[in-house]
Each structure stands twice: as C-alpha cells, then as structure tokens.
C-alpha cells in the first residue's frame, strides 16, 4: 500500500478540451520540485474503475487490485472511513479465494488491519493480521518466508496494544523457525523486534535490564553479512535510553560504530513521541481524521532541514504539529560518503493522531478517547530507515 508517484497522475488525452480546475484534496511534493495532486477526479476515476470491475464480474485478483487502488486514494485524501469501507467490502467478496490468491488476499487482510487501527475502531487489528497469516498458509508452502514475516506483524499489533508477552512470544516463534531454516532476513527482523521491545520494557522495569542487554548482544554476535542492517539497528537502541544531556555524545559514538556502506542514509535517532506529549482536548470526531503530512529534507551530513507541514486536517491541533516538527528536527541520519548533490533528499511522512473508540456504559454508540495514539507512515522510499516503523 502507498505507491504514490504513478498512482496519482491523471491520464488526459491531449486532444481533450482542458478540464475545469479542481480544488486539490491533497498535494504532495516530489523530489524534482513538482507536486502530485489528489483531486476529486482522481477519486472518481478510481471508483469508476472499481464499479466497472464489479459490474463485469471481473476476476478476484483484479477486484482486489482495483479495491486497493481506490482505498489508497481515499486514504491519502483523508477519507479514512471510506478507505476502510472499500477494503472490508472487497475482503467480504474475496477472502474465500485465499488458496488461489494467497498473497493478494493476505495483502487485503493486512490493509484492513492497518486502516482499522488508523480509524481507531474498537475491532482489534490483530484479527486482520492473523487472517493474513491464514491466507498465506492456505496457498503457499509451509515454510515460506512471507508467512513468518506476517507473523511478525501480528506481534507488532500485539505490542501496540500493550500485550508485550504475546508479542515477544510471536517474535520468539519466528526467530526459532527462521534460524532453523536459514532465513537470515526473517531472523534479523524477529531478533530486532525482540531487542526493541525488551529494552522498552526494561526502561521502566529494572528486572528486565539483563534480558534487554542479552537481546542486543544476541544480534551483535551474528556475524553473517546479511545481519549487518540488524546489527546497526540494535546499536541505536541505547540512544533512546540515556538522559537527554548525554544523548549527543552517544549519537556520535553510535554513528562511528555503524557498519554503514556510505551510499544510503539510515535513521540513527528519532525522538519518541508519546501520547502524554500531546496537549489533550475533546476528540473532534465530527471534523474527521486528525493527521498531518510533513515534508522535510535529509542533508548529506545526516541532519534535517526544510521541515514543512503540507497537508493539515481540521481535527489536527497546531500544538500537535509543533511536537512532531520539533521531533523531526532533532533526528540524525548517517552521512553520505560521497554526496551526489548538496540539496539533500526529500522525505514525506504522515502522522495520524488516533482517537480510539471505546464502549459507553448504557449506550450502543461508542465514544472517542481524548488521549491520542500516534502513527507514523513513511510516504517516501528515498532513505532506508534503520529503526522499525511504529
């Protein structure tokens, strides 16, 4: 999901009369200085393609692809409920084809899970991510790496819900299977998640500190070339744990220790943003989803500049945007050994401030919490992130 550059280009024949100017729904900057615009016309065209597909009783694979395309446009345009509806309707039509289309159906389940979380719905995303595992198992060999990778996403969802023991259990299952089968990448992803989560727990629970350090050492002892990115990840973990006054020195130490190829910039440090950092207030559910898209540049020396909000919804409080932009400004990336240009690399990220639905005593209508969870979605792929996405 989120395949931006080609998706939003409107295809208009040269012989056609100039269409009326449409008010942009969302405008996203590109590296060359141009912009990609989502308009009502883009959305209408994608919906028309999906509707035509359904009228023609198109094959399930095509139905899934067109549904994902339309849902993605809805999501980028800020119609989170509509995106969720499009995906769940497609899932109800196509889930039964998992044996024939395991990857496609799993992708649909996965998209439903992600958008369910971003909508703050009562339904746990864990269910959809688990359904994606079952879909892959229905049509792929038992030991396929993508099945184990999807199990990791189940663990991630459990961790986000505060179910740390369940998450660690999933990571352990995957690590054991991957080590036995020689799946280096899957093993690295599982061990890194274990290290990140155990160290997060140890920050508030001293009895976990030995286990947390062992989880880091376990990755560092793996000397295979394929484990290099994962060794780099765990080297960055201590940065988050030291007092703020000691952090600059630790960052410099970690940067010096990283096994960088000098050709790709990796995220070394990004300040955590916690719900407590956001000024609270009544959930503005009538104003729609609360999110902001933020554009910024990563300079060749690893510092960040040109931080600018480019899309801001009515439900997003300016104070929240200030918290996010401050955190982005404090990031540190690895430096380029031979920078091709001095202007840096453009990045774009969406921050969604999620207000969860909670049941109300004596009512069938769920209310929204004032506390906000934060989701960061990378809308670019120009820089390889070291840290796991949250």
Short mmCIF file of C-alpha atoms in Angstrom, two decimals:
data_model
loop_
_atom_site.label_atom_id
_atom_site.label_comp_id
_atom_site.label_asym_id
_atom_site.label_seq_id
_atom_site.Cartn_x
_atom_site.Cartn_y
_atom_site.Cartn_z
CA UNK A 1 0.00 0.00 0.00
CA UNK A 2 1.06 3.61 -0.59
CA UNK A 3 2.62 3.51 -4.06
CA UNK A 4 2.48 7.22 -4.70
CA UNK A 5 4.24 8.59 -7.78
CA UNK A 6 2.41 6.82 -10.59
CA UNK A 7 -0.88 6.35 -8.81
CA UNK A 8 -1.91 9.98 -8.73
CA UNK A 9 -1.01 11.02 -12.28
CA UNK A 10 -4.19 11.82 -14.18
CA UNK A 11 -4.18 10.45 -17.74
CA UNK A 12 -5.89 13.02 -20.00
CA UNK A 13 -5.72 12.68 -23.84
CA UNK A 14 -4.01 15.64 -25.50
CA UNK A 15 -6.96 16.17 -27.82
CA UNK A 16 -9.41 16.61 -24.97
CA UNK A 17 -10.58 20.08 -24.00
CA UNK A 18 -8.99 21.47 -20.85
CA UNK A 19 -10.94 20.22 -17.81
CA UNK A 20 -12.16 22.68 -15.21
CA UNK A 21 -9.69 23.35 -12.42
CA UNK A 22 -10.45 21.13 -9.45
CA UNK A 23 -9.75 22.04 -5.86
CA UNK A 24 -6.96 19.72 -4.66
CA UNK A 25 -7.88 17.27 -1.93
CA UNK A 26 -4.23 16.58 -1.08
CA UNK A 27 -0.99 17.93 -2.53
CA UNK A 28 2.27 16.03 -2.08
CA UNK A 29 5.72 17.38 -3.01
CA UNK A 30 8.15 15.40 -5.17
CA UNK A 31 11.94 15.36 -5.32
CA UNK A 32 12.17 17.42 -8.52
CA UNK A 33 10.15 20.28 -7.04
CA UNK A 34 6.85 19.38 -8.71
CA UNK A 35 3.78 18.18 -6.84
CA UNK A 36 1.41 15.24 -7.03
CA UNK A 37 -2.20 16.21 -6.50
CA UNK A 38 -5.12 14.06 -5.46
CA UNK A 39 -8.36 15.55 -6.78
CA UNK A 40 -11.97 14.57 -6.90
CA UNK A 41 -11.33 13.48 -10.49
CA UNK A 42 -8.66 11.01 -9.43
CA UNK A 43 -11.01 9.52 -6.88
CA UNK A 44 -13.93 9.38 -9.31
CA UNK A 45 -11.81 7.61 -11.92
CA UNK A 46 -10.60 5.02 -9.43
CA UNK A 47 -14.13 4.44 -8.16
CA UNK A 48 -15.43 4.14 -11.73
CA UNK A 49 -12.77 1.52 -12.47
CA UNK A 50 -13.79 -0.48 -9.41
CA UNK A 51 -17.52 -0.14 -10.15
CA UNK A 52 -16.96 -1.28 -13.75
CA UNK A 53 -14.97 -4.24 -12.49
CA UNK A 54 -17.81 -5.28 -10.19
CA UNK A 55 -20.43 -4.86 -12.92
CA UNK A 56 -18.36 -7.05 -15.24
CA UNK A 57 -17.83 -9.66 -12.52
CA UNK A 58 -14.09 -9.31 -13.00
CA UNK A 59 -11.69 -11.93 -11.61
CA UNK A 60 -10.95 -11.74 -7.87
CA UNK A 61 -7.35 -10.68 -8.45
CA UNK A 62 -8.46 -7.65 -10.44
CA UNK A 63 -11.18 -6.83 -7.90
CA UNK A 64 -8.59 -6.82 -5.11
CA UNK A 65 -6.15 -4.66 -7.06
CA UNK A 66 -8.74 -2.05 -8.01
CA UNK A 67 -10.13 -2.02 -4.48
CA UNK A 68 -6.66 -1.41 -3.05
CA UNK A 69 -6.03 1.38 -5.56
CA UNK A 70 -9.27 3.17 -4.73
CA UNK A 71 -8.85 2.65 -0.98
CA UNK A 72 -5.33 4.04 -1.15
CA UNK A 73 -6.54 7.20 -2.88
CA UNK A 74 -9.30 7.57 -0.32
CA UNK A 75 -6.76 7.20 2.46
CA UNK A 76 -4.34 9.77 1.04
CA UNK A 77 -7.23 12.18 0.51
CA UNK A 78 -8.16 11.81 4.18
CA UNK A 79 -11.27 9.66 3.80
CA UNK A 80 -10.19 7.10 6.38
CA UNK A 81 -13.71 5.68 6.96
CA UNK A 82 -14.30 5.35 3.21
CA UNK A 83 -10.97 3.61 2.73
CA UNK A 84 -11.84 1.13 5.47
CA UNK A 85 -15.27 0.51 3.95
CA UNK A 86 -13.81 -0.14 0.48
CA UNK A 87 -11.32 -2.63 1.88
CA UNK A 88 -13.75 -4.52 4.10
CA UNK A 89 -16.27 -4.84 1.25
CA UNK A 90 -13.57 -6.25 -1.01
CA UNK A 91 -12.48 -8.63 1.72
CA UNK A 92 -16.02 -9.94 2.11
CA UNK A 93 -16.08 -10.68 -1.63
CA UNK A 94 -12.62 -12.18 -1.98
CA UNK A 95 -11.43 -13.74 1.29
CA UNK A 96 -12.60 -17.16 0.12
CA UNK A 97 -10.01 -17.16 -2.69
CA UNK A 98 -7.03 -17.43 -0.32
CA UNK A 99 -5.96 -20.84 -1.64
CA UNK A 100 -5.80 -19.47 -5.20
CA UNK A 101 -4.54 -15.97 -4.38
CA UNK A 102 -2.75 -16.23 -1.04
CA UNK A 103 -0.55 -13.15 -1.46
CA UNK A 104 -3.34 -10.93 -2.78
CA UNK A 105 -5.87 -11.96 -0.14
CA UNK A 106 -3.26 -11.62 2.61
CA UNK A 107 -2.50 -8.11 1.35
CA UNK A 108 -6.18 -7.26 1.61
CA UNK A 109 -6.39 -8.53 5.20
CA UNK A 110 -3.23 -6.61 6.05
CA UNK A 111 -4.59 -3.38 4.57
CA UNK A 112 -7.82 -3.80 6.54
CA UNK A 113 -5.83 -4.24 9.75
CA UNK A 114 -3.75 -1.14 9.18
CA UNK A 115 -6.68 1.10 8.27
CA UNK A 116 -8.72 -0.32 11.17
CA UNK A 117 -6.05 0.94 13.54
CA UNK A 118 -5.81 4.35 11.86
CA UNK A 119 -9.58 4.76 12.16
CA UNK A 120 -9.35 3.99 15.89
CA UNK A 121 -12.05 1.32 15.64
CA UNK A 122 -12.94 -0.98 18.52
CA UNK A 123 -12.10 -4.06 16.45
CA UNK A 124 -8.55 -5.22 17.14
CA UNK A 125 -6.25 -5.11 14.08
CA UNK A 126 -4.65 -8.29 15.41
CA UNK A 127 -7.52 -10.28 13.92
CA UNK A 128 -6.90 -9.00 10.40
CA UNK A 129 -3.14 -9.58 10.61
CA UNK A 130 -3.77 -13.13 11.83
CA UNK A 131 -6.20 -13.65 8.94
CA UNK A 132 -3.37 -12.61 6.61
CA UNK A 133 -1.24 -15.39 8.08
CA UNK A 134 -4.01 -17.94 7.47
CA UNK A 135 -4.45 -16.70 3.89
CA UNK A 136 -0.76 -17.18 3.13
CA UNK A 137 -0.77 -20.62 4.72
CA UNK A 138 -3.77 -21.60 2.59
CA UNK A 139 -1.88 -21.29 -0.68
CA UNK A 140 1.87 -21.27 0.00
CA UNK A 141 4.38 -23.87 1.19
CA UNK A 142 4.54 -24.21 4.95
CA UNK A 143 7.98 -22.64 5.34
CA UNK A 144 7.52 -19.66 3.00
CA UNK A 145 9.37 -16.63 4.46
CA UNK A 146 6.42 -14.29 3.90
CA UNK A 147 4.30 -16.37 6.29
CA UNK A 148 6.79 -15.79 9.07
CA UNK A 149 7.12 -12.11 8.17
CA UNK A 150 3.36 -11.77 8.51
CA UNK A 151 3.53 -13.43 11.93
CA UNK A 152 5.87 -10.61 12.93
CA UNK A 153 3.16 -8.10 12.06
CA UNK A 154 0.79 -9.96 14.37
CA UNK A 155 3.39 -9.48 17.09
CA UNK A 156 3.70 -5.79 16.25
CA UNK A 157 -0.05 -5.33 16.61
CA UNK A 158 0.01 -7.08 19.98
CA UNK A 159 2.84 -4.83 21.13
CA UNK A 160 0.93 -1.68 20.13
CA UNK A 161 -1.99 -2.88 22.23
CA UNK A 162 0.27 -3.29 25.26
CA UNK A 163 0.28 -7.10 25.06
CA UNK A 164 4.05 -7.36 25.34
CA UNK A 165 4.26 -11.01 26.38
CA UNK A 166 2.15 -12.11 23.42
CA UNK A 167 4.29 -10.04 21.08
CA UNK A 168 7.53 -11.48 22.45
CA UNK A 169 6.13 -14.98 22.11
CA UNK A 170 5.38 -14.37 18.41
CA UNK A 171 8.85 -12.94 17.83
CA UNK A 172 10.40 -15.96 19.55
CA UNK A 173 8.43 -18.41 17.40
CA UNK A 174 9.53 -16.64 14.24
CA UNK A 175 13.17 -16.35 15.32
CA UNK A 176 13.35 -20.06 16.14
CA UNK A 177 11.83 -21.11 12.81
CA UNK A 178 13.93 -18.65 10.81
CA UNK A 179 17.17 -19.73 12.47
CA UNK A 180 16.37 -23.37 11.80
CA UNK A 181 15.53 -22.69 8.13
CA UNK A 182 18.43 -20.32 7.48
CA UNK A 183 16.17 -17.32 6.73
CA UNK A 184 18.61 -14.56 7.70
CA UNK A 185 16.37 -11.57 6.99
CA UNK A 186 13.39 -13.01 8.85
CA UNK A 187 15.64 -13.94 11.77
CA UNK A 188 17.07 -10.42 11.86
CA UNK A 189 13.62 -8.82 11.84
CA UNK A 190 12.46 -11.06 14.70
CA UNK A 191 15.55 -10.51 16.85
CA UNK A 192 15.47 -6.74 16.33
CA UNK A 193 11.84 -6.55 17.39
CA UNK A 194 12.63 -8.58 20.49
CA UNK A 195 15.50 -6.24 21.36
CA UNK A 196 13.46 -3.08 20.83
CA UNK A 197 10.52 -4.32 22.90
CA UNK A 198 12.55 -5.80 25.76
CA UNK A 199 14.59 -2.61 26.07
CA UNK A 200 11.40 -0.53 26.09
CA UNK A 201 10.11 -2.68 28.96
CA UNK A 202 13.46 -2.50 30.78
CA UNK A 203 13.36 1.30 30.74
CA UNK A 204 10.67 1.14 33.44
CA UNK A 205 11.41 -2.30 34.91
CA UNK A 206 14.98 -2.83 36.19
CA UNK A 207 14.46 -6.58 36.46
CA UNK A 208 14.31 -6.69 32.64
CA UNK A 209 17.65 -4.96 32.05
CA UNK A 210 19.79 -8.08 31.85
CA UNK A 211 17.37 -9.69 29.43
CA UNK A 212 17.27 -6.48 27.39
CA UNK A 213 21.06 -6.33 27.09
CA UNK A 214 21.18 -10.01 26.16
CA UNK A 215 18.69 -9.36 23.35
CA UNK A 216 21.06 -6.74 21.91
CA UNK A 217 24.13 -8.95 22.32
CA UNK A 218 22.33 -11.81 20.59
CA UNK A 219 22.07 -9.74 17.43
CA UNK A 220 25.60 -8.35 17.62
CA UNK A 221 27.01 -11.89 17.87
CA UNK A 222 25.50 -12.76 14.48
CA UNK A 223 28.36 -12.03 12.09
CA UNK A 224 26.70 -13.06 8.82
CA UNK A 225 26.85 -10.29 6.16
CA UNK A 226 23.07 -10.40 5.86
CA UNK A 227 22.73 -9.41 9.52
CA UNK A 228 24.55 -6.09 9.06
CA UNK A 229 21.37 -3.93 8.92
CA UNK A 230 20.05 -5.60 12.06
CA UNK A 231 23.30 -5.16 13.96
CA UNK A 232 23.06 -1.48 13.09
CA UNK A 233 19.52 -1.29 14.43
CA UNK A 234 20.35 -2.65 17.86
CA UNK A 235 23.37 -0.35 18.13
CA UNK A 236 20.95 2.59 18.04
CA UNK A 237 18.75 1.34 20.90
CA UNK A 238 20.84 2.83 23.76
CA UNK A 239 20.37 6.32 22.28
CA UNK A 240 16.72 6.29 23.36
CA UNK A 241 17.57 5.17 26.89
CA UNK A 242 20.21 7.66 28.03
CA UNK A 243 19.43 11.04 29.66
CA UNK A 244 18.95 13.86 27.17
CA UNK A 245 22.14 15.64 28.27
CA UNK A 246 24.22 12.56 27.36
CA UNK A 247 22.48 11.88 24.06
CA UNK A 248 24.66 13.90 21.62
CA UNK A 249 27.79 12.04 22.73
CA UNK A 250 26.05 8.66 22.46
CA UNK A 251 24.76 9.51 18.98
CA UNK A 252 28.29 10.35 17.82
CA UNK A 253 29.58 7.11 19.34
CA UNK A 254 26.88 5.01 17.66
CA UNK A 255 27.39 6.69 14.28
CA UNK A 256 31.09 5.84 14.50
CA UNK A 257 30.27 2.17 15.23
CA UNK A 258 27.70 1.65 12.49
CA UNK A 259 28.60 -0.62 9.59
CA UNK A 260 27.47 1.92 7.01
CA UNK A 261 28.06 1.48 3.28
CA UNK A 262 28.21 5.26 2.88
CA UNK A 263 25.79 5.13 -0.06
CA UNK A 264 22.46 5.06 1.78
CA UNK A 265 21.34 7.22 4.67
CA UNK A 266 19.95 5.34 7.64
CA UNK A 267 17.93 6.78 10.50
CA UNK A 268 20.07 6.63 13.63
CA UNK A 269 17.97 8.61 16.12
CA UNK A 270 14.43 9.91 16.16
CA UNK A 271 12.91 11.19 19.41
CA UNK A 272 9.97 9.17 20.65
CA UNK A 273 6.63 10.97 20.66
CA UNK A 274 4.32 9.78 23.42
CA UNK A 275 0.61 10.48 23.86
CA UNK A 276 1.48 12.44 27.00
CA UNK A 277 3.46 14.87 24.82
CA UNK A 278 0.28 15.97 23.03
CA UNK A 279 -1.97 18.60 24.63
CA UNK A 280 -5.25 16.88 25.40
CA UNK A 281 -8.68 18.04 24.40
CA UNK A 282 -12.05 16.75 23.31
CA UNK A 283 -11.85 14.37 20.38
CA UNK A 284 -13.07 16.24 17.32
CA UNK A 285 -14.75 13.28 15.68
CA UNK A 286 -17.10 15.48 13.68
CA UNK A 287 -14.08 17.07 11.97
CA UNK A 288 -12.87 13.74 10.58
CA UNK A 289 -9.46 12.07 10.94
CA UNK A 290 -6.65 14.03 12.55
CA UNK A 291 -3.44 13.84 10.53
CA UNK A 292 -0.68 15.95 9.06
CA UNK A 293 1.71 15.28 6.18
CA UNK A 294 5.16 16.72 6.81
CA UNK A 295 7.81 17.31 4.18
CA UNK A 296 11.49 17.63 5.11
CA UNK A 297 14.98 17.17 3.72
CA UNK A 298 17.73 14.89 4.98
CA UNK A 299 21.03 16.63 4.29
CA UNK A 300 24.21 14.76 3.29
CA UNK A 301 25.66 15.27 6.78
CA UNK A 302 22.68 13.46 8.35
CA UNK A 303 20.83 16.45 9.78
CA UNK A 304 17.29 17.52 8.88
CA UNK A 305 16.13 20.83 7.41
CA UNK A 306 13.22 22.42 5.49
CA UNK A 307 10.55 20.91 7.74
CA UNK A 308 7.12 21.91 6.46
CA UNK A 309 3.55 20.68 7.04
CA UNK A 310 1.95 20.24 3.61
CA UNK A 311 -1.48 18.79 4.43
CA UNK A 312 -3.28 19.52 7.69
CA UNK A 313 -6.81 18.42 8.62
CA UNK A 314 -9.28 20.46 10.64
CA UNK A 315 -9.17 17.95 13.51
CA UNK A 316 -5.40 18.29 13.92
CA UNK A 317 -4.35 20.70 16.64
CA UNK A 318 -1.45 23.05 15.75
CA UNK A 319 0.22 22.16 19.06
CA UNK A 320 0.43 18.52 17.93
CA UNK A 321 2.11 19.56 14.69
CA UNK A 322 4.63 21.58 16.70
CA UNK A 323 5.52 18.47 18.74
CA UNK A 324 6.06 16.41 15.58
CA UNK A 325 8.10 19.01 13.70
CA UNK A 326 10.33 19.51 16.74
CA UNK A 327 10.98 15.76 16.92
CA UNK A 328 11.76 15.56 13.20
CA UNK A 329 14.19 18.45 13.56
CA UNK A 330 16.13 16.51 16.22
CA UNK A 331 16.62 13.44 14.04
CA UNK A 332 20.01 12.17 12.98
CA UNK A 333 20.78 10.07 9.91
CA UNK A 334 24.07 8.58 8.78
CA UNK A 335 26.14 10.81 6.49
CA UNK A 336 26.74 10.14 2.82
CA UNK A 337 30.32 9.30 2.00
CA UNK A 338 30.16 10.82 -1.49
CA UNK A 339 27.04 13.01 -1.72
CA UNK A 340 25.79 13.42 -5.27
CA UNK A 341 24.14 16.76 -4.52
CA UNK A 342 24.18 19.19 -1.65
CA UNK A 343 20.42 19.77 -1.53
CA UNK A 344 19.68 16.65 0.47
CA UNK A 345 16.90 14.12 -0.04
CA UNK A 346 13.21 14.98 0.16
CA UNK A 347 11.07 12.92 2.52
CA UNK A 348 7.39 12.89 3.27
CA UNK A 349 5.70 11.33 6.30
CA UNK A 350 2.13 11.23 7.54
CA UNK A 351 1.37 11.44 11.25
CA UNK A 352 -2.08 10.29 12.27
CA UNK A 353 -3.36 11.15 15.75
CA UNK A 354 -5.66 8.26 16.59
CA UNK A 355 -8.58 8.64 18.98
CA UNK A 356 -9.74 5.14 19.87
CA UNK A 357 -13.40 4.18 20.07
CA UNK A 358 -14.45 2.92 23.49
CA UNK A 359 -17.80 1.41 24.52
CA UNK A 360 -20.09 3.64 26.55
CA UNK A 361 -21.96 2.16 29.50
CA UNK A 362 -25.67 2.08 28.78
CA UNK A 363 -25.26 3.03 25.13
CA UNK A 364 -24.68 1.24 21.84
CA UNK A 365 -22.80 4.27 20.50
CA UNK A 366 -19.06 4.20 21.12
CA UNK A 367 -17.32 7.36 22.27
CA UNK A 368 -13.80 8.54 21.44
CA UNK A 369 -10.98 8.87 23.93
CA UNK A 370 -9.28 12.23 24.47
CA UNK A 371 -5.87 10.53 24.60
CA UNK A 372 -4.28 10.13 21.19
CA UNK A 373 -2.11 7.36 19.82
CA UNK A 374 0.36 8.39 17.13
CA UNK A 375 1.04 6.54 13.90
CA UNK A 376 3.86 7.45 11.52
CA UNK A 377 3.62 6.36 7.89
CA UNK A 378 6.52 6.88 5.51
CA UNK A 379 5.24 8.12 2.15
CA UNK A 380 8.66 8.08 0.52
CA UNK A 381 11.35 5.48 -0.07
CA UNK A 382 14.42 7.61 -0.77
CA UNK A 383 16.13 6.85 2.54
CA UNK A 384 16.44 3.39 4.07
CA UNK A 385 15.18 3.61 7.67
CA UNK A 386 17.14 1.71 10.30
CA UNK A 387 14.53 1.94 13.01
CA UNK A 388 11.46 -0.26 12.81
CA UNK A 389 8.30 1.56 11.78
CA UNK A 390 5.88 2.29 14.55
#
